[in-house]
Amino acid sequence: MPDLLRIGALVSGNGTNLQAIIDAIEKKELEAEITVVISNKKTAGALERTKKHGLNGIYLDPGNYENNREYEKEIVRLFGKNRVQWVVLAGYLKIITDELLSAYPDRILNIHPSLLPAFTGLHAQEQALKYGVKITGCTVHLVEAGLDSGPVIIQAAVPVLENDTVETLTERISKKEHQIYPQVLKWISTRRLKIDGRRVSILPSSSPSGNEIINPGGIV
Ligand code: GRF
């Protein structure tokens, strides 16, 4: 049996996306293991979830490091120690520096609650509501130096309803997030992701069962 895909996650918050990935692994929909979860927030719900599932969770206090680069040097060391192959940002509220980017080129994923390139940065759902768009959604992309600007892997569309609040819209976007993040990892674990500059394509499945969580068109 080939080695399982080894994932390292960076988190800051509630961790519902991390939970969706844990669930996909436990249900055997995703052949991977999360070898380490690192949080920059001591009380992050994501760390609780990590421990509840018997995974390796670490709170790394940014206050103990001179700057973000030094902090990431320690992250890279811990990822190396845990033989991490792919990095998953799952609600990680810190800017990524070249320390991590150069250690994992084209191997860092992020999920963002909008259809990028619209509404980058914080409070994407609120930005969408204020702008008045009729369709928003979420995006899984590769991470590069710019803010939310790396190559897009998949996007899921979510309609904005007349009476939506930030909370109701966030809830519906989250549901889609929890589908597409594990799906991307599944494509990676089955070596189906082809990265060609900014264009990312999904190679056809070699297994006839077509056991997709969702279809591989890159759009949901
Ligand atoms: C999600 O909305 C994700 O798109 C964004 O941060 C949020 C994380 O939520 N990057 P959770 O911690 O996974 O619940």
mmCIF file with all atom_site columns, N, CA and C and ligand atoms in Angstrom, residues 13-18 90-91 110-113 125 177, ligand 1:
data_model
loop_
_atom_site.group_PDB
_atom_site.id
_atom_site.type_symbol
_atom_site.label_atom_id
_atom_site.label_alt_id
_atom_site.label_comp_id
_atom_site.label_asym_id
_atom_site.label_entity_id
_atom_site.label_seq_id
_atom_site.pdbx_PDB_ins_code
_atom_site.Cartn_x
_atom_site.Cartn_y
_atom_site.Cartn_z
_atom_site.occupancy
_atom_site.B_iso_or_equiv
_atom_site.pdbx_formal_charge
_atom_site.auth_seq_id
_atom_site.auth_comp_id
_atom_site.auth_asym_id
_atom_site.auth_atom_id
_atom_site.pdbx_PDB_model_num
ATOM   1  N N  . GLY A 1 13  ? -8.819  29.196 14.557 1.00 0.00 ? 13  GLY A N  1
ATOM   2  C CA . GLY A 1 13  ? -10.199 29.405 15.015 1.00 0.00 ? 13  GLY A CA 1
ATOM   3  C C  . GLY A 1 13  ? -10.961 28.149 15.351 1.00 0.00 ? 13  GLY A C  1
ATOM   4  N N  . ASN A 1 14  ? -12.213 28.164 14.961 1.00 0.00 ? 14  ASN A N  1
ATOM   5  C CA . ASN A 1 14  ? -13.157 27.112 15.330 1.00 0.00 ? 14  ASN A CA 1
ATOM   6  C C  . ASN A 1 14  ? -12.785 25.737 14.767 1.00 0.00 ? 14  ASN A C  1
ATOM   7  N N  . GLY A 1 15  ? -12.280 25.728 13.539 1.00 0.00 ? 15  GLY A N  1
ATOM   8  C CA . GLY A 1 15  ? -11.782 24.460 12.987 1.00 0.00 ? 15  GLY A CA 1
ATOM   9  C C  . GLY A 1 15  ? -12.821 23.579 12.336 1.00 0.00 ? 15  GLY A C  1
ATOM   10 N N  . THR A 1 16  ? -13.890 24.187 11.791 1.00 0.00 ? 16  THR A N  1
ATOM   11 C CA . THR A 1 16  ? -14.883 23.330 11.132 1.00 0.00 ? 16  THR A CA 1
ATOM   12 C C  . THR A 1 16  ? -14.330 22.729 9.830  1.00 0.00 ? 16  THR A C  1
ATOM   13 N N  . ASN A 1 17  ? -13.453 23.459 9.167  1.00 0.00 ? 17  ASN A N  1
ATOM   14 C CA . ASN A 1 17  ? -12.840 22.882 7.953  1.00 0.00 ? 17  ASN A CA 1
ATOM   15 C C  . ASN A 1 17  ? -11.884 21.754 8.318  1.00 0.00 ? 17  ASN A C  1
ATOM   16 N N  . LEU A 1 18  ? -11.142 21.946 9.376  1.00 0.00 ? 18  LEU A N  1
ATOM   17 C CA . LEU A 1 18  ? -10.274 20.862 9.851  1.00 0.00 ? 18  LEU A CA 1
ATOM   18 C C  . LEU A 1 18  ? -11.123 19.638 10.192 1.00 0.00 ? 18  LEU A C  1
ATOM   19 N N  . ALA A 1 90  ? -6.270  26.227 7.573  1.00 0.00 ? 90  ALA A N  1
ATOM   20 C CA . ALA A 1 90  ? -7.692  26.002 7.867  1.00 0.00 ? 90  ALA A CA 1
ATOM   21 C C  . ALA A 1 90  ? -8.144  27.057 8.866  1.00 0.00 ? 90  ALA A C  1
ATOM   22 N N  . GLY A 1 91  ? -8.414  28.257 8.320  1.00 0.00 ? 91  GLY A N  1
ATOM   23 C CA . GLY A 1 91  ? -8.792  29.361 9.193  1.00 0.00 ? 91  GLY A CA 1
ATOM   24 C C  . GLY A 1 91  ? -7.585  29.856 9.978  1.00 0.00 ? 91  GLY A C  1
ATOM   25 N N  . ASN A 1 110 ? -5.142  26.911 0.792  1.00 0.00 ? 110 ASN A N  1
ATOM   26 C CA . ASN A 1 110 ? -5.969  27.762 1.655  1.00 0.00 ? 110 ASN A CA 1
ATOM   27 C C  . ASN A 1 110 ? -7.410  27.690 1.164  1.00 0.00 ? 110 ASN A C  1
ATOM   28 N N  . ILE A 1 111 ? -8.330  27.930 2.075  1.00 0.00 ? 111 ILE A N  1
ATOM   29 C CA . ILE A 1 111 ? -9.733  28.056 1.681  1.00 0.00 ? 111 ILE A CA 1
ATOM   30 C C  . ILE A 1 111 ? -10.196 29.450 2.068  1.00 0.00 ? 111 ILE A C  1
ATOM   31 N N  . HIS A 1 112 ? -10.921 30.081 1.127  1.00 0.00 ? 112 HIS A N  1
ATOM   32 C CA . HIS A 1 112 ? -11.346 31.465 1.342  1.00 0.00 ? 112 HIS A CA 1
ATOM   33 C C  . HIS A 1 112 ? -12.847 31.567 1.069  1.00 0.00 ? 112 HIS A C  1
ATOM   34 N N  . PRO A 1 113 ? -13.586 32.298 1.922  1.00 0.00 ? 113 PRO A N  1
ATOM   35 C CA . PRO A 1 113 ? -15.050 32.335 1.772  1.00 0.00 ? 113 PRO A CA 1
ATOM   36 C C  . PRO A 1 113 ? -15.568 33.356 0.761  1.00 0.00 ? 113 PRO A C  1
ATOM   37 N N  . GLN A 1 125 ? -17.554 37.563 3.576  1.00 0.00 ? 125 GLN A N  1
ATOM   38 C CA . GLN A 1 125 ? -19.014 37.423 3.458  1.00 0.00 ? 125 GLN A CA 1
ATOM   39 C C  . GLN A 1 125 ? -19.685 38.789 3.618  1.00 0.00 ? 125 GLN A C  1
ATOM   40 N N  . GLU A 1 177 ? -17.744 24.766 1.848  1.00 0.00 ? 177 GLU A N  1
ATOM   41 C CA . GLU A 1 177 ? -16.318 24.647 2.193  1.00 0.00 ? 177 GLU A CA 1
ATOM   42 C C  . GLU A 1 177 ? -16.001 23.240 2.660  1.00 0.00 ? 177 GLU A C  1
HETATM 43 C C1 . GRF B 2 .   ? -13.527 29.800 6.836  1.00 0.00 ? 1   GRF B C1 1
HETATM 44 O O1 . GRF B 2 .   ? -14.544 30.680 6.477  1.00 0.00 ? 1   GRF B O1 1
HETATM 45 C C2 . GRF B 2 .   ? -12.459 29.830 5.792  1.00 0.00 ? 1   GRF B C2 1
HETATM 46 O O2 . GRF B 2 .   ? -12.957 30.079 4.516  1.00 0.00 ? 1   GRF B O2 1
HETATM 47 C C3 . GRF B 2 .   ? -11.593 30.978 6.228  1.00 0.00 ? 1   GRF B C3 1
HETATM 48 O O3 . GRF B 2 .   ? -11.608 30.933 7.631  1.00 0.00 ? 1   GRF B O3 1
HETATM 49 C C4 . GRF B 2 .   ? -12.789 30.277 8.075  1.00 0.00 ? 1   GRF B C4 1
HETATM 50 C C5 . GRF B 2 .   ? -12.342 29.158 8.944  1.00 0.00 ? 1   GRF B C5 1
HETATM 51 O O4 . GRF B 2 .   ? -13.393 28.550 9.637  1.00 0.00 ? 1   GRF B O4 1
HETATM 52 N N1 . GRF B 2 .   ? -10.266 30.868 5.689  1.00 0.00 ? 1   GRF B N1 1
HETATM 53 P P1 . GRF B 2 .   ? -13.120 27.257 10.490 1.00 0.00 ? 1   GRF B P1 1
HETATM 54 O O5 . GRF B 2 .   ? -12.086 27.595 11.558 1.00 0.00 ? 1   GRF B O5 1
HETATM 55 O O6 . GRF B 2 .   ? -12.614 26.184 9.566  1.00 0.00 ? 1   GRF B O6 1
HETATM 56 O O7 . GRF B 2 .   ? -14.429 26.905 11.104 1.00 0.00 ? 1   GRF B O7 1
#
